[in-house]
C-alpha cells in the first residue's frame, strides 16, 4: 500500500540514509546537506525522542564540513557539536571502527590546537615572527605531553604520527625560527639554537628534510675564515661571508691557500659581507652610469639620423618637382605622332 503520510522519524531516517549514501560515494557536500536537513527535521519535530538526538546529524554535518575545509572556525564548531553528544555514543565515519563521540571531541580539541599554529613551511623560515615561534612552542608542549596517542580519525585527517612526535616537530620548528633570526646577529648563538632543534627532531618522525636543513645551517654558520679582501676574521657562510669567483693562479694557490683553508679554493675566494656589499653597490652604480651614457648616445644618434632623413626627404621632393617639369617640357617639344 502506498503511504502518503510520513512521520518526522521516517523523514529523519530517510535524510540520514541519503546522507550516509552520499558520504559513501564521496559526495561530501551532498552528505552535509542531507545531514543538515535531518537536523532541521529533528529540531522542529514535536517528537521528544527526535529532538533529543538533534545534535547527532548536526555533529555529522559539522565534522564533515570541518574535514573538508580545514578552517579553524569550522574545526571549533565541530568540536563543540561533538562535545555535546554523550561521550560513549558512536559515530559511523566509514572507518574500520566506529568512533566514540568522546574520542572524537578530543581529536577535534587537538586539531583545533594544531590549526591555530602557523603553517610549517621550511622554505620560508625567515618569514616567521617571534610570536609564531612562541605559539608553536606552546602547542608543541601540549602535544608532547599527550604521549603516544594518535588521532582516532588519523585516516580522515591524514596525520599518522603520534602526538608526541607532532609536538617535537612543532618544538623543533619553533627553535628553527628563533635560530634563523639569530643568524644575522650572532652566528654562534644561532648554531646553539639550531642544535636544540636537532635534539627535538631526533624525537620526531618523518623529519628528514628538517634534519637536512638544520645540519646545513649548522655547517655553514660554524664555518669561520678570513676575508680575502680586507683580511678580517669572519664567521657564517651565506650570512656574513660568501665565495666570489675569481682567478687563482697555481702560484697564488700554493702561496696563500695554506694560510686559511676556507679562505681560498680554486677559482674562489671568501669575501666578507661588507667587502662584497661595497663591490656589489659600486658595480651597480658603474653599470647604471654606462647604461645612461649608452642611452644618451642612442638619443644623439637618433637625432642625427632624423635630421639626415628630413634633409633627404627635402631633396627628393625637389628632384620630383624638377623631373615632372622636364617631362612636361619633353611632351611639348617632342615629335608629333
Ligand atoms: Zn672584507
CSV table of C-alpha atoms and ligand atoms in Angstrom, one decimal:
chain,number,residue,atom,x,y,z
A,1,UNK,CA,0.0,0.0,0.0
A,2,UNK,CA,1.3,3.4,-0.9
A,3,UNK,CA,1.9,5.6,2.1
A,4,UNK,CA,1.1,9.3,1.9
A,5,UNK,CA,1.9,10.4,5.3
A,6,UNK,CA,5.3,10.1,6.8
A,7,UNK,CA,6.2,10.7,10.5
A,8,UNK,CA,9.1,13.0,11.4
A,9,UNK,CA,11.0,9.9,12.4
A,10,UNK,CA,10.6,8.4,9.0
A,11,UNK,CA,11.6,11.7,7.2
A,12,UNK,CA,14.6,11.9,9.6
A,13,UNK,CA,15.7,8.4,8.9
A,14,UNK,CA,15.3,9.0,5.1
A,15,UNK,CA,17.6,12.1,5.2
A,16,UNK,CA,20.1,10.3,7.3
A,17,UNK,CA,20.4,7.3,5.0
A,18,UNK,CA,20.6,9.7,2.0
A,19,UNK,CA,23.4,11.5,3.8
A,20,UNK,CA,25.3,8.3,4.5
A,21,UNK,CA,24.8,7.1,1.0
A,22,UNK,CA,26.2,10.4,-0.5
A,23,UNK,CA,29.1,10.2,2.0
A,24,UNK,CA,29.9,6.6,0.9
A,25,UNK,CA,30.0,7.8,-2.7
A,26,UNK,CA,32.4,10.6,-1.7
A,27,UNK,CA,29.9,13.3,-2.3
A,28,UNK,CA,30.6,15.2,0.9
A,29,UNK,CA,28.8,18.4,0.0
A,30,UNK,CA,25.5,16.4,-0.7
A,31,UNK,CA,26.1,14.4,2.5
A,32,UNK,CA,26.4,17.6,4.6
A,33,UNK,CA,23.2,19.0,3.0
A,34,UNK,CA,21.2,15.8,4.0
A,35,UNK,CA,22.6,15.8,7.5
A,36,UNK,CA,21.5,19.4,7.9
A,37,UNK,CA,18.0,18.5,6.6
A,38,UNK,CA,17.8,15.7,9.1
A,39,UNK,CA,18.9,18.2,11.8
A,40,UNK,CA,16.2,20.6,10.8
A,41,UNK,CA,13.5,17.9,10.9
A,42,UNK,CA,14.6,16.8,14.3
A,43,UNK,CA,14.9,20.4,15.7
A,44,UNK,CA,11.4,21.3,14.6
A,45,UNK,CA,9.8,18.0,15.5
A,46,UNK,CA,7.2,17.5,18.2
A,47,UNK,CA,8.6,14.1,18.9
A,48,UNK,CA,10.7,14.4,22.0
A,49,UNK,CA,12.9,11.5,21.2
A,50,UNK,CA,13.8,13.0,17.9
A,51,UNK,CA,14.5,16.4,19.4
A,52,UNK,CA,16.8,14.6,21.9
A,53,UNK,CA,19.1,13.4,19.2
A,54,UNK,CA,19.2,16.7,17.2
A,55,UNK,CA,22.9,17.0,17.8
A,56,UNK,CA,23.7,13.7,16.1
A,57,UNK,CA,23.0,14.9,12.5
A,58,UNK,CA,24.5,18.3,13.3
A,59,UNK,CA,27.7,16.7,14.5
A,60,UNK,CA,28.0,14.6,11.3
A,61,UNK,CA,27.4,17.7,9.2
A,62,UNK,CA,29.9,19.9,11.1
A,63,UNK,CA,32.5,17.1,11.3
A,64,UNK,CA,32.4,16.6,7.5
A,65,UNK,CA,32.4,20.3,6.9
A,66,UNK,CA,35.5,20.8,9.2
A,67,UNK,CA,37.3,17.9,7.5
A,68,UNK,CA,36.7,19.3,4.0
A,69,UNK,CA,37.5,23.0,4.7
A,70,UNK,CA,40.2,22.6,7.4
A,71,UNK,CA,39.2,26.1,8.6
A,72,UNK,CA,40.0,26.7,12.3
A,73,UNK,CA,36.5,28.1,12.9
A,74,UNK,CA,34.8,25.0,11.3
A,75,UNK,CA,37.0,22.7,13.4
A,76,UNK,CA,35.9,24.6,16.6
A,77,UNK,CA,32.3,24.3,15.6
A,78,UNK,CA,32.7,20.6,15.0
A,79,UNK,CA,34.4,20.2,18.4
A,80,UNK,CA,31.5,22.0,20.1
A,81,UNK,CA,28.9,19.8,18.4
A,82,UNK,CA,30.6,16.6,19.1
A,83,UNK,CA,31.3,17.5,22.7
A,84,UNK,CA,27.5,17.9,23.3
A,85,UNK,CA,26.9,14.2,22.5
A,86,UNK,CA,27.1,11.5,25.2
A,87,UNK,CA,30.8,10.5,25.2
A,88,UNK,CA,30.0,6.8,24.7
A,89,UNK,CA,27.7,7.3,21.7
A,90,UNK,CA,29.2,6.0,18.5
A,91,UNK,CA,29.6,7.7,15.1
A,92,UNK,CA,29.9,6.0,11.8
A,93,UNK,CA,32.7,7.8,9.9
A,94,UNK,CA,33.3,5.0,7.4
A,95,UNK,CA,36.4,4.0,9.3
A,96,UNK,CA,37.2,0.3,10.2
A,97,UNK,CA,35.9,1.0,13.7
A,98,UNK,CA,33.1,3.2,14.9
A,99,UNK,CA,34.3,6.3,16.8
A,100,UNK,CA,33.1,7.3,20.2
A,101,UNK,CA,31.9,10.9,20.5
A,102,UNK,CA,34.2,11.5,23.5
A,103,UNK,CA,37.3,10.4,21.4
A,104,UNK,CA,36.2,12.5,18.5
A,105,UNK,CA,35.8,15.5,20.7
A,106,UNK,CA,39.3,15.0,22.0
A,107,UNK,CA,40.6,14.7,18.4
A,108,UNK,CA,38.9,18.0,17.4
A,109,UNK,CA,40.4,19.6,20.5
A,110,UNK,CA,43.9,18.8,19.3
A,111,UNK,CA,43.0,19.5,15.7
A,112,UNK,CA,41.8,23.0,16.7
A,113,UNK,CA,45.1,23.5,18.6
A,114,UNK,CA,47.2,22.3,15.6
A,115,UNK,CA,45.3,24.5,13.2
A,116,UNK,CA,45.8,27.5,15.5
A,117,UNK,CA,49.6,27.3,14.8
A,118,UNK,CA,51.2,28.9,11.7
A,119,UNK,CA,51.6,26.5,8.8
A,120,UNK,CA,55.0,25.0,8.7
A,121,UNK,CA,57.0,25.9,5.5
A,122,UNK,CA,60.6,25.0,5.5
A,123,UNK,CA,61.5,27.3,2.6
A,124,UNK,CA,60.0,30.4,4.3
A,125,UNK,CA,61.8,30.2,7.6
A,126,UNK,CA,62.7,33.9,7.6
A,127,UNK,CA,59.1,35.0,7.2
A,128,UNK,CA,58.0,33.9,10.7
A,129,UNK,CA,57.8,36.2,13.7
A,130,UNK,CA,58.9,35.6,17.3
A,131,UNK,CA,55.1,35.3,18.1
A,132,UNK,CA,54.9,32.4,15.7
A,133,UNK,CA,57.8,30.7,17.4
A,134,UNK,CA,56.1,31.0,20.9
A,135,UNK,CA,52.8,29.8,19.5
A,136,UNK,CA,54.5,26.7,18.0
A,137,UNK,CA,56.3,26.1,21.3
A,138,UNK,CA,53.1,26.4,23.4
A,139,UNK,CA,51.2,23.9,21.2
A,140,UNK,CA,54.2,21.7,20.8
A,141,UNK,CA,54.4,21.2,24.6
A,142,UNK,CA,50.7,20.2,24.8
A,143,UNK,CA,51.2,17.6,22.1
A,144,UNK,CA,54.3,16.2,23.6
A,145,UNK,CA,52.6,15.7,26.9
A,146,UNK,CA,49.8,13.7,25.2
A,147,UNK,CA,52.4,11.0,24.6
A,148,UNK,CA,52.0,8.1,22.2
A,149,UNK,CA,48.3,8.9,21.4
A,150,UNK,CA,47.3,9.3,17.7
A,151,UNK,CA,44.3,10.9,16.1
A,152,UNK,CA,41.4,8.4,16.2
A,153,UNK,CA,40.4,9.7,12.8
A,154,UNK,CA,44.0,9.7,11.5
A,155,UNK,CA,42.9,8.3,8.1
A,156,UNK,CA,40.5,11.2,7.7
A,157,UNK,CA,42.9,14.0,8.8
A,158,UNK,CA,45.8,12.2,7.1
A,159,UNK,CA,48.1,12.7,10.1
A,160,UNK,CA,49.6,9.4,11.2
A,161,UNK,CA,52.3,10.5,13.6
A,162,UNK,CA,51.9,10.2,17.4
A,163,UNK,CA,51.0,13.4,19.3
A,164,UNK,CA,54.5,13.2,20.9
A,165,UNK,CA,56.1,13.2,17.5
A,166,UNK,CA,53.9,16.0,16.2
A,167,UNK,CA,54.8,18.0,19.4
A,168,UNK,CA,58.5,17.6,19.0
A,169,UNK,CA,58.3,18.6,15.3
A,170,UNK,CA,56.5,21.8,16.4
A,171,UNK,CA,59.1,22.5,19.1
A,172,UNK,CA,61.9,21.9,16.6
A,173,UNK,CA,60.3,24.3,14.1
A,174,UNK,CA,59.9,26.9,16.8
A,175,UNK,CA,63.6,26.7,17.6
A,176,UNK,CA,64.4,26.9,13.9
A,177,UNK,CA,62.5,30.2,13.6
A,178,UNK,CA,64.4,31.6,16.6
A,179,UNK,CA,67.8,30.3,15.2
A,180,UNK,CA,67.1,31.8,11.8
A,181,UNK,CA,66.5,35.2,13.4
A,182,UNK,CA,69.8,34.9,15.3
A,183,UNK,CA,71.9,34.1,12.2
A,184,UNK,CA,72.3,37.8,11.4
A,185,UNK,CA,73.2,38.9,14.9
A,186,UNK,CA,75.1,36.0,16.5
A,187,UNK,CA,76.1,33.0,14.4
A,188,UNK,CA,77.4,31.1,17.5
A,189,UNK,CA,74.1,31.5,19.3
A,190,UNK,CA,72.2,30.6,16.2
A,191,UNK,CA,74.3,27.3,16.0
A,192,UNK,CA,73.4,26.6,19.6
A,193,UNK,CA,69.6,27.1,19.0
A,194,UNK,CA,69.8,25.0,15.7
A,195,UNK,CA,71.4,22.2,17.8
A,196,UNK,CA,68.5,22.3,20.2
A,197,UNK,CA,66.1,22.0,17.2
A,198,UNK,CA,68.2,19.0,16.1
A,199,UNK,CA,67.7,17.4,19.5
A,200,UNK,CA,63.9,17.7,19.2
A,201,UNK,CA,64.0,16.4,15.6
A,202,UNK,CA,65.7,13.3,16.9
A,203,UNK,CA,62.5,12.5,18.8
A,204,UNK,CA,60.1,13.2,15.9
A,205,UNK,CA,59.2,11.0,12.9
A,206,UNK,CA,59.3,11.9,9.2
A,207,UNK,CA,61.5,14.9,9.6
A,208,UNK,CA,64.4,14.1,7.2
A,209,UNK,CA,64.0,17.3,5.3
A,210,UNK,CA,64.2,19.3,8.6
A,211,UNK,CA,67.3,17.5,9.8
A,212,UNK,CA,69.0,18.1,6.4
A,213,UNK,CA,68.1,21.8,6.6
A,214,UNK,CA,69.3,22.2,10.2
A,215,UNK,CA,72.5,20.4,9.6
A,216,UNK,CA,73.2,22.5,6.6
A,217,UNK,CA,72.7,25.7,8.6
A,218,UNK,CA,74.9,24.5,11.5
A,219,UNK,CA,77.6,23.5,9.0
A,220,UNK,CA,77.6,26.9,7.2
A,221,UNK,CA,77.2,29.1,10.3
A,222,UNK,CA,80.1,27.3,12.1
A,223,UNK,CA,82.5,28.0,9.2
A,224,UNK,CA,85.0,30.7,10.2
A,225,UNK,CA,87.7,32.2,7.9
A,226,UNK,CA,89.2,35.5,6.9
A,227,UNK,CA,88.1,37.8,4.2
A,228,UNK,CA,90.4,37.7,1.2
A,229,UNK,CA,90.0,41.4,0.6
A,230,UNK,CA,90.1,43.1,4.0
A,231,UNK,CA,91.7,40.2,5.9
A,232,UNK,CA,89.3,40.4,8.8
A,233,UNK,CA,88.2,37.2,10.6
A,234,UNK,CA,84.6,36.3,9.8
A,235,UNK,CA,82.1,33.5,10.7
A,236,UNK,CA,78.9,32.3,9.0
A,237,UNK,CA,78.9,31.3,5.3
A,238,UNK,CA,76.0,32.8,3.3
A,239,UNK,CA,75.2,35.3,6.0
A,240,UNK,CA,78.4,37.1,6.9
A,241,UNK,CA,80.7,35.9,4.1
A,242,UNK,CA,80.4,34.3,0.8
A,243,UNK,CA,82.5,32.9,-2.0
A,244,UNK,CA,83.1,35.0,-5.1
A,245,UNK,CA,84.5,33.7,-8.4
A,246,UNK,CA,88.0,34.9,-9.3
A,247,UNK,CA,91.3,33.9,-11.0
A,248,UNK,CA,93.5,31.8,-8.7
A,249,UNK,CA,96.8,31.1,-10.4
A,250,UNK,CA,98.8,28.0,-9.3
A,251,UNK,CA,101.4,30.3,-7.7
A,252,UNK,CA,98.8,32.2,-5.6
A,253,UNK,CA,97.0,29.0,-4.6
A,254,UNK,CA,100.3,27.4,-3.5
A,255,UNK,CA,101.4,30.6,-1.7
A,256,UNK,CA,98.2,31.5,0.2
A,257,UNK,CA,95.8,28.6,0.4
A,258,UNK,CA,97.7,27.2,3.3
A,259,UNK,CA,97.1,30.4,5.4
A,260,UNK,CA,93.5,29.5,6.0
A,261,UNK,CA,91.9,26.5,4.3
A,262,UNK,CA,88.5,28.1,3.9
A,263,UNK,CA,89.7,31.5,2.6
A,264,UNK,CA,90.6,30.3,-0.9
A,265,UNK,CA,89.8,27.4,-3.2
A,266,UNK,CA,90.4,27.0,-6.9
A,267,UNK,CA,88.6,29.9,-8.7
A,268,UNK,CA,87.0,31.2,-5.5
A,269,UNK,CA,87.8,33.4,-2.5
A,270,UNK,CA,85.9,34.1,0.7
A,271,UNK,CA,84.7,37.7,0.9
A,272,UNK,CA,83.0,39.3,4.0
A,273,UNK,CA,79.5,40.8,3.6
A,274,UNK,CA,81.0,44.4,3.8
A,275,UNK,CA,83.6,43.9,1.1
A,276,UNK,CA,81.0,42.1,-1.0
A,277,UNK,CA,78.4,44.9,-0.5
A,278,UNK,CA,81.0,47.5,-1.5
A,279,UNK,CA,81.8,45.7,-4.7
A,280,UNK,CA,78.2,45.0,-5.4
A,281,UNK,CA,76.9,48.5,-4.9
A,282,UNK,CA,79.8,50.1,-6.8
A,283,UNK,CA,79.4,47.8,-9.8
A,284,UNK,CA,75.7,48.6,-9.7
A,285,UNK,CA,76.5,52.3,-9.9
A,286,UNK,CA,79.0,51.9,-12.7
A,287,UNK,CA,76.7,49.8,-14.8
A,288,UNK,CA,73.9,52.3,-14.3
A,289,UNK,CA,76.2,55.1,-15.5
A,290,UNK,CA,77.3,53.1,-18.5
A,291,UNK,CA,73.7,52.3,-19.3
A,292,UNK,CA,72.7,56.0,-19.1
A,293,UNK,CA,75.7,57.0,-21.2
A,294,UNK,CA,74.8,54.4,-23.9
A,295,UNK,CA,71.2,55.6,-23.8
A,296,UNK,CA,72.3,59.2,-24.3
A,297,UNK,CA,74.5,58.2,-27.3
A,298,UNK,CA,71.5,56.4,-28.8
A,299,UNK,CA,69.4,59.5,-28.4
A,300,UNK,CA,72.0,61.7,-30.1
A,301,UNK,CA,72.4,59.1,-32.9
A,302,UNK,CA,68.6,59.1,-33.4
A,303,UNK,CA,68.5,62.9,-33.6
A,304,UNK,CA,71.3,62.9,-36.2
A,305,UNK,CA,69.6,60.3,-38.3
A,306,UNK,CA,66.2,62.1,-38.1
A,307,UNK,CA,67.9,65.3,-39.3
A,308,UNK,CA,69.5,63.5,-42.2
A,309,UNK,CA,66.2,61.8,-43.1
A,310,UNK,CA,64.4,65.1,-43.3
A,311,UNK,CA,67.2,66.6,-45.4
A,312,UNK,CA,67.0,63.7,-47.8
A,313,UNK,CA,63.2,64.0,-48.0
A,314,UNK,CA,63.5,67.7,-48.9
A,315,UNK,CA,66.0,66.7,-51.7
A,316,UNK,CA,63.7,64.0,-53.0
A,317,UNK,CA,60.8,66.5,-53.1
A,318,UNK,CA,63.0,68.9,-55.1
A,319,UNK,CA,64.0,66.2,-57.6
A,320,UNK,CA,60.4,65.1,-58.0
A,321,UNK,CA,59.4,68.6,-58.9
A,322,UNK,CA,62.2,69.1,-61.4
A,323,UNK,CA,61.6,65.6,-63.0
A,324,UNK,CA,58.0,66.4,-63.6
A,325,UNK,CA,58.8,69.8,-65.2
A,326,UNK,CA,61.3,68.1,-67.6
A,327,UNK,CA,58.6,65.6,-68.6
A,328,UNK,CA,56.2,68.4,-69.4
A,329,UNK,CA,58.9,70.1,-71.5
A,330,UNK,CA,59.7,66.9,-73.4
A,331,UNK,CA,56.0,66.3,-74.3
A,332,UNK,CA,55.7,69.9,-75.6
A,333,UNK,CA,58.8,69.7,-77.8
A,334,UNK,CA,58.6,66.0,-78.7
A,335,UNK,CA,57.9,64.7,-82.2
A,336,UNK,CA,54.3,64.7,-83.5
A,337,UNK,CA,52.8,61.2,-83.8
B,1,LIG,ZN1,86.2,42.0,4.0
